Amino acid sequence: NAGVTQTPKFRILKIGQSMTLQCAQDMNHNYMYWYRQDPGMGLKLIYYSVGAGITDKGEVPNGYNVSRSTTEDFPLRLELAAPSQTSVYFCASSFPGTGTGELFFGEGSRLTVL
Amino acid sequence: GNSVTQMEGPVTLSEEAFLTINCTYTATGYPSLFWYVQYPGEGLQLLLKATKADDKGSNKGFEATYRKETTSFHLEKGSVQVSDSAVYFCALKASSNDYKLSFGAGTTVTVRA
């Protein structure tokens, strides 16, 4: 079972560069999320999507963009990388129909902006 | 708003010791509560959950009881193992109509042999 797959696992960017973090899930989940994890700060929601073609901002969306053209994929775009975006990024998915509220997470993408 | 506060770490224990990680929440409605665990180098995975007051969630020897009167969901394990070394996150889902989770800051637990 692949579950939620994120790529790349590690990346170093220079200030001002752009990149896309890829996320794919094979569980046919409607809902997908992007979180960032900073030391001592827990996880903060960046963007989320309730289905293909629908996205919405979370707590910390500035500096990021997302798209959801298919149920399976939910890429996160950084347009002008800044040191404040150094973090570990987690993609997650869920299927509200189960009623459990459980999120399934990828293994994370560690991004460093220098 | 809805939020979760959990005890700060890190916590270091010897094998077979008792573990408690405190978690309190603030919510306007009737939230569901979760504990997630993150093992080194991995993503988060659900450890246990409780959806209403007085429910007890349990898994892998861990337990947590949803206490509405104290707005708490403390995680406990009676005898930890080295393999329990991980970061533990308390999380809240505000209502049955909500699909986003709010996470606490995480507590790093290290168990020594």
CSV table of C-alpha atoms in Angstrom, one decimal:
chain,number,residue,atom,x,y,z
A,1,ASN,CA,0.0,0.0,0.0
A,2,ALA,CA,1.5,3.3,-1.1
A,3,GLY,CA,-0.8,5.6,0.9
A,4,VAL,CA,0.4,9.2,0.7
A,5,THR,CA,3.6,9.7,-1.2
A,6,GLN,CA,5.6,12.9,-1.1
A,7,THR,CA,8.5,14.0,-3.2
A,8,PRO,CA,11.2,15.1,-2.8
A,9,LYS,CA,12.2,14.0,0.7
A,10,PHE,CA,14.9,16.6,1.0
A,11,ARG,CA,15.6,19.9,-0.9
A,12,ILE,CA,17.9,22.9,-0.5
A,13,LEU,CA,16.8,26.1,-2.2
A,14,LYS,CA,18.4,29.5,-2.5
A,15,ILE,CA,16.4,32.6,-1.6
A,16,GLY,CA,14.1,33.6,-4.4
A,17,GLN,CA,14.0,30.2,-6.1
A,18,SER,CA,10.8,28.4,-6.7
A,19,MET,CA,9.8,24.8,-6.4
A,20,THR,CA,6.9,22.4,-6.1
A,21,LEU,CA,6.4,19.7,-3.5
A,22,GLN,CA,4.5,16.8,-4.9
A,23,CYS,CA,1.9,14.8,-3.0
A,24,ALA,CA,-0.1,11.9,-4.3
A,25,GLN,CA,-2.5,9.5,-2.6
A,26,ASP,CA,-3.9,6.2,-3.8
A,27,MET,CA,-6.7,5.8,-1.3
A,28,ASN,CA,-9.4,7.8,-3.2
A,29,HIS,CA,-9.6,10.3,-0.4
A,30,ASN,CA,-11.6,13.4,-1.0
A,31,TYR,CA,-9.8,15.6,1.4
A,32,MET,CA,-6.1,16.6,1.3
A,33,TYR,CA,-4.0,18.9,3.4
A,34,TRP,CA,-0.6,20.5,3.5
A,35,TYR,CA,1.0,21.1,7.0
A,36,ARG,CA,4.3,22.5,8.0
A,37,GLN,CA,6.1,21.4,11.1
A,38,ASP,CA,8.5,23.8,12.9
A,39,PRO,CA,10.3,22.8,16.1
A,40,GLY,CA,8.3,23.4,19.2
A,41,MET,CA,5.4,24.7,17.1
A,42,GLY,CA,3.5,21.6,16.1
A,43,LEU,CA,1.8,21.4,12.8
A,44,LYS,CA,0.3,24.4,11.1
A,45,LEU,CA,-2.2,24.0,8.2
A,46,ILE,CA,-1.1,25.7,5.0
A,47,TYR,CA,-3.8,24.8,2.5
A,48,TYR,CA,-6.4,22.1,2.2
A,49,SER,CA,-8.8,20.7,-0.4
A,50,VAL,CA,-12.1,19.0,-0.2
A,51,GLY,CA,-12.1,17.7,-3.7
A,52,ALA,CA,-10.8,18.2,-7.2
A,53,GLY,CA,-10.9,21.8,-8.3
A,54,ILE,CA,-11.5,23.1,-4.7
A,55,THR,CA,-8.8,24.5,-2.5
A,56,ASP,CA,-8.8,26.8,0.6
A,57,LYS,CA,-6.4,28.6,2.8
A,58,GLY,CA,-5.4,27.3,6.2
A,59,GLU,CA,-3.6,29.1,9.0
A,60,VAL,CA,-0.4,30.0,7.3
A,61,PRO,CA,-0.9,30.2,3.5
A,62,ASN,CA,1.3,33.2,2.6
A,63,GLY,CA,4.1,32.4,0.2
A,64,TYR,CA,2.4,29.2,-1.0
A,65,ASN,CA,0.0,28.1,-3.7
A,66,VAL,CA,-1.8,24.8,-4.4
A,67,SER,CA,-3.9,23.2,-7.1
A,68,ARG,CA,-6.1,20.1,-7.1
A,69,SER,CA,-6.7,19.0,-10.7
A,70,THR,CA,-7.3,15.4,-9.7
A,71,THR,CA,-8.4,13.5,-6.7
A,72,GLU,CA,-5.0,11.9,-6.3
A,73,ASP,CA,-2.6,14.8,-6.5
A,74,PHE,CA,-2.2,17.9,-4.4
A,75,PRO,CA,1.1,19.8,-5.2
A,76,LEU,CA,2.3,22.7,-3.1
A,77,ARG,CA,4.1,25.5,-4.9
A,78,LEU,CA,6.7,27.9,-3.3
A,79,GLU,CA,7.1,30.8,-5.7
A,80,LEU,CA,9.8,32.9,-4.0
A,81,ALA,CA,11.6,30.9,-1.4
A,82,ALA,CA,12.4,32.7,1.9
A,83,PRO,CA,14.4,31.5,4.9
A,84,SER,CA,11.2,31.5,6.9
A,85,GLN,CA,9.9,28.7,4.7
A,86,THR,CA,12.6,26.3,6.0
A,87,SER,CA,10.6,23.6,7.6
A,88,VAL,CA,9.3,20.0,7.2
A,89,TYR,CA,6.2,19.8,5.1
A,90,PHE,CA,3.7,17.1,5.5
A,91,CYS,CA,0.9,16.2,3.1
A,92,ALA,CA,-2.1,14.3,4.5
A,93,SER,CA,-5.4,12.9,3.2
A,94,SER,CA,-8.7,11.8,4.8
A,95,PHE,CA,-12.0,10.3,3.8
A,96,PRO,CA,-14.7,12.0,5.9
A,97,GLY,CA,-17.2,9.3,5.0
A,98,THR,CA,-15.6,7.0,7.6
A,99,GLY,CA,-16.5,9.4,10.4
A,100,THR,CA,-13.3,8.8,12.2
A,101,GLY,CA,-11.6,12.1,11.4
A,102,GLU,CA,-8.3,10.2,10.9
A,103,LEU,CA,-5.7,11.8,8.7
A,104,PHE,CA,-3.1,9.7,6.8
A,105,PHE,CA,0.3,11.4,6.5
A,106,GLY,CA,3.1,11.2,4.0
A,107,GLU,CA,6.7,10.8,5.3
A,108,GLY,CA,7.5,14.5,4.9
A,109,SER,CA,9.6,16.8,2.8
A,110,ARG,CA,12.5,18.6,4.5
A,111,LEU,CA,13.1,22.0,2.9
A,112,THR,CA,16.0,24.3,3.7
A,113,VAL,CA,16.2,27.8,2.2
A,114,LEU,CA,19.6,29.4,2.3
B,1,GLY,CA,-11.0,29.6,18.6
B,2,ASN,CA,-10.1,25.9,18.9
B,3,SER,CA,-6.7,25.0,20.2
B,4,VAL,CA,-4.7,22.3,21.9
B,5,THR,CA,-2.0,22.8,24.6
B,6,GLN,CA,0.3,19.9,25.5
B,7,MET,CA,3.1,19.6,28.0
B,8,GLU,CA,6.5,20.6,26.8
B,9,GLY,CA,9.2,18.2,26.4
B,10,PRO,CA,11.5,16.6,26.0
B,11,VAL,CA,10.7,13.7,28.3
B,12,THR,CA,13.3,11.1,29.1
B,13,LEU,CA,12.4,7.9,30.8
B,14,SER,CA,13.8,4.5,31.6
B,15,GLU,CA,12.3,1.4,30.2
B,16,GLU,CA,9.2,0.1,32.1
B,17,ALA,CA,8.6,3.6,33.6
B,18,PHE,CA,5.1,5.2,33.6
B,19,LEU,CA,4.5,7.8,31.0
B,20,THR,CA,2.0,10.7,31.1
B,21,ILE,CA,1.7,13.5,28.6
B,22,ASN,CA,-0.7,16.2,29.5
B,23,CYS,CA,-3.1,17.7,26.9
B,24,THR,CA,-5.8,20.3,27.4
B,25,TYR,CA,-8.0,21.8,24.8
B,26,THR,CA,-10.2,24.8,24.1
B,27,ALA,CA,-13.2,24.4,21.9
B,28,THR,CA,-16.6,26.0,21.4
B,29,GLY,CA,-18.5,22.8,20.6
B,30,TYR,CA,-18.1,19.1,21.0
B,31,PRO,CA,-14.7,18.2,19.5
B,32,SER,CA,-13.2,14.8,18.8
B,33,LEU,CA,-9.7,14.3,20.3
B,34,PHE,CA,-6.7,12.4,18.9
B,35,TRP,CA,-3.2,11.4,19.8
B,36,TYR,CA,-0.8,11.0,16.9
B,37,VAL,CA,2.7,9.6,17.1
B,38,GLN,CA,5.7,10.4,14.9
B,39,TYR,CA,8.5,7.9,14.9
B,40,PRO,CA,12.0,9.1,13.8
B,41,GLY,CA,12.1,9.8,10.1
B,42,GLU,CA,8.4,9.0,9.5
B,43,GLY,CA,5.1,10.9,9.1
B,44,LEU,CA,2.5,11.1,11.8
B,45,GLN,CA,0.2,8.2,12.4
B,46,LEU,CA,-2.9,7.9,14.5
B,47,LEU,CA,-2.3,6.3,17.9
B,48,LEU,CA,-5.8,6.6,19.4
B,49,LYS,CA,-8.9,8.8,19.5
B,50,ALA,CA,-12.1,9.6,21.4
B,51,THR,CA,-15.1,11.2,20.0
B,52,LYS,CA,-17.2,12.2,23.0
B,53,ALA,CA,-16.9,12.9,26.7
B,54,ASP,CA,-15.8,10.0,28.9
B,55,ASP,CA,-14.7,7.9,25.9
B,56,LYS,CA,-11.4,6.1,26.4
B,57,GLY,CA,-9.2,5.6,23.5
B,58,SER,CA,-6.6,2.9,23.7
B,59,ASN,CA,-3.9,1.3,21.4
B,60,LYS,CA,-0.5,-0.3,21.9
B,61,GLY,CA,-0.8,-0.1,25.6
B,62,PHE,CA,-1.5,3.7,25.5
B,63,GLU,CA,-4.7,5.1,26.9
B,64,ALA,CA,-6.4,8.5,27.0
B,65,THR,CA,-9.8,9.5,28.4
B,66,TYR,CA,-11.8,12.4,27.1
B,67,ARG,CA,-12.6,14.6,30.2
B,68,LYS,CA,-15.0,17.3,29.3
B,69,GLU,CA,-15.1,18.7,32.9
B,70,THR,CA,-11.4,19.4,32.8
B,71,THR,CA,-11.1,19.8,29.0
B,72,SER,CA,-8.3,17.3,29.0
B,73,PHE,CA,-7.1,14.2,27.1
B,74,HIS,CA,-3.9,13.1,28.8
B,75,LEU,CA,-2.0,10.2,27.3
B,76,GLU,CA,-0.7,7.4,29.6
B,77,LYS,CA,1.2,4.2,29.3
B,78,GLY,CA,2.0,2.0,32.3
B,79,SER,CA,5.3,0.6,31.1
B,80,VAL,CA,7.2,2.2,28.2
B,81,GLN,CA,9.7,0.5,25.9
B,82,VAL,CA,12.6,1.8,23.9
B,83,SER,CA,10.4,1.5,20.8
B,84,ASP,CA,8.0,4.1,22.2
B,85,SER,CA,10.6,6.8,21.7
B,86,ALA,CA,8.8,9.2,19.4
B,87,VAL,CA,7.1,12.6,19.2
B,88,TYR,CA,3.5,12.6,20.4
B,89,PHE,CA,0.9,15.1,19.2
B,90,CYS,CA,-2.4,15.9,20.7
B,91,ALA,CA,-5.0,17.0,18.2
B,92,LEU,CA,-8.5,18.3,18.0
B,93,LYS,CA,-11.3,18.1,15.4
B,94,ALA,CA,-13.8,20.8,16.2
B,95,SER,CA,-17.0,19.1,15.2
B,96,SER,CA,-18.4,16.3,13.1
B,97,ASN,CA,-18.8,18.8,10.2
B,98,ASP,CA,-15.2,19.9,10.4
B,99,TYR,CA,-12.4,18.0,8.7
B,100,LYS,CA,-9.4,19.9,9.8
B,101,LEU,CA,-7.3,19.0,12.8
B,102,SER,CA,-5.6,21.5,15.1
B,103,PHE,CA,-2.4,20.1,16.6
B,104,GLY,CA,-0.5,20.7,19.8
B,105,ALA,CA,3.2,21.5,19.7
B,106,GLY,CA,4.3,17.9,20.2
B,107,THR,CA,6.2,16.2,23.0
B,108,THR,CA,9.4,14.4,22.4
B,109,VAL,CA,9.7,11.2,24.4
B,110,THR,CA,13.0,9.3,24.7
B,111,VAL,CA,13.0,5.9,26.5
B,112,ARG,CA,16.4,4.6,27.6
B,113,ALA,CA,17.2,0.9,28.0
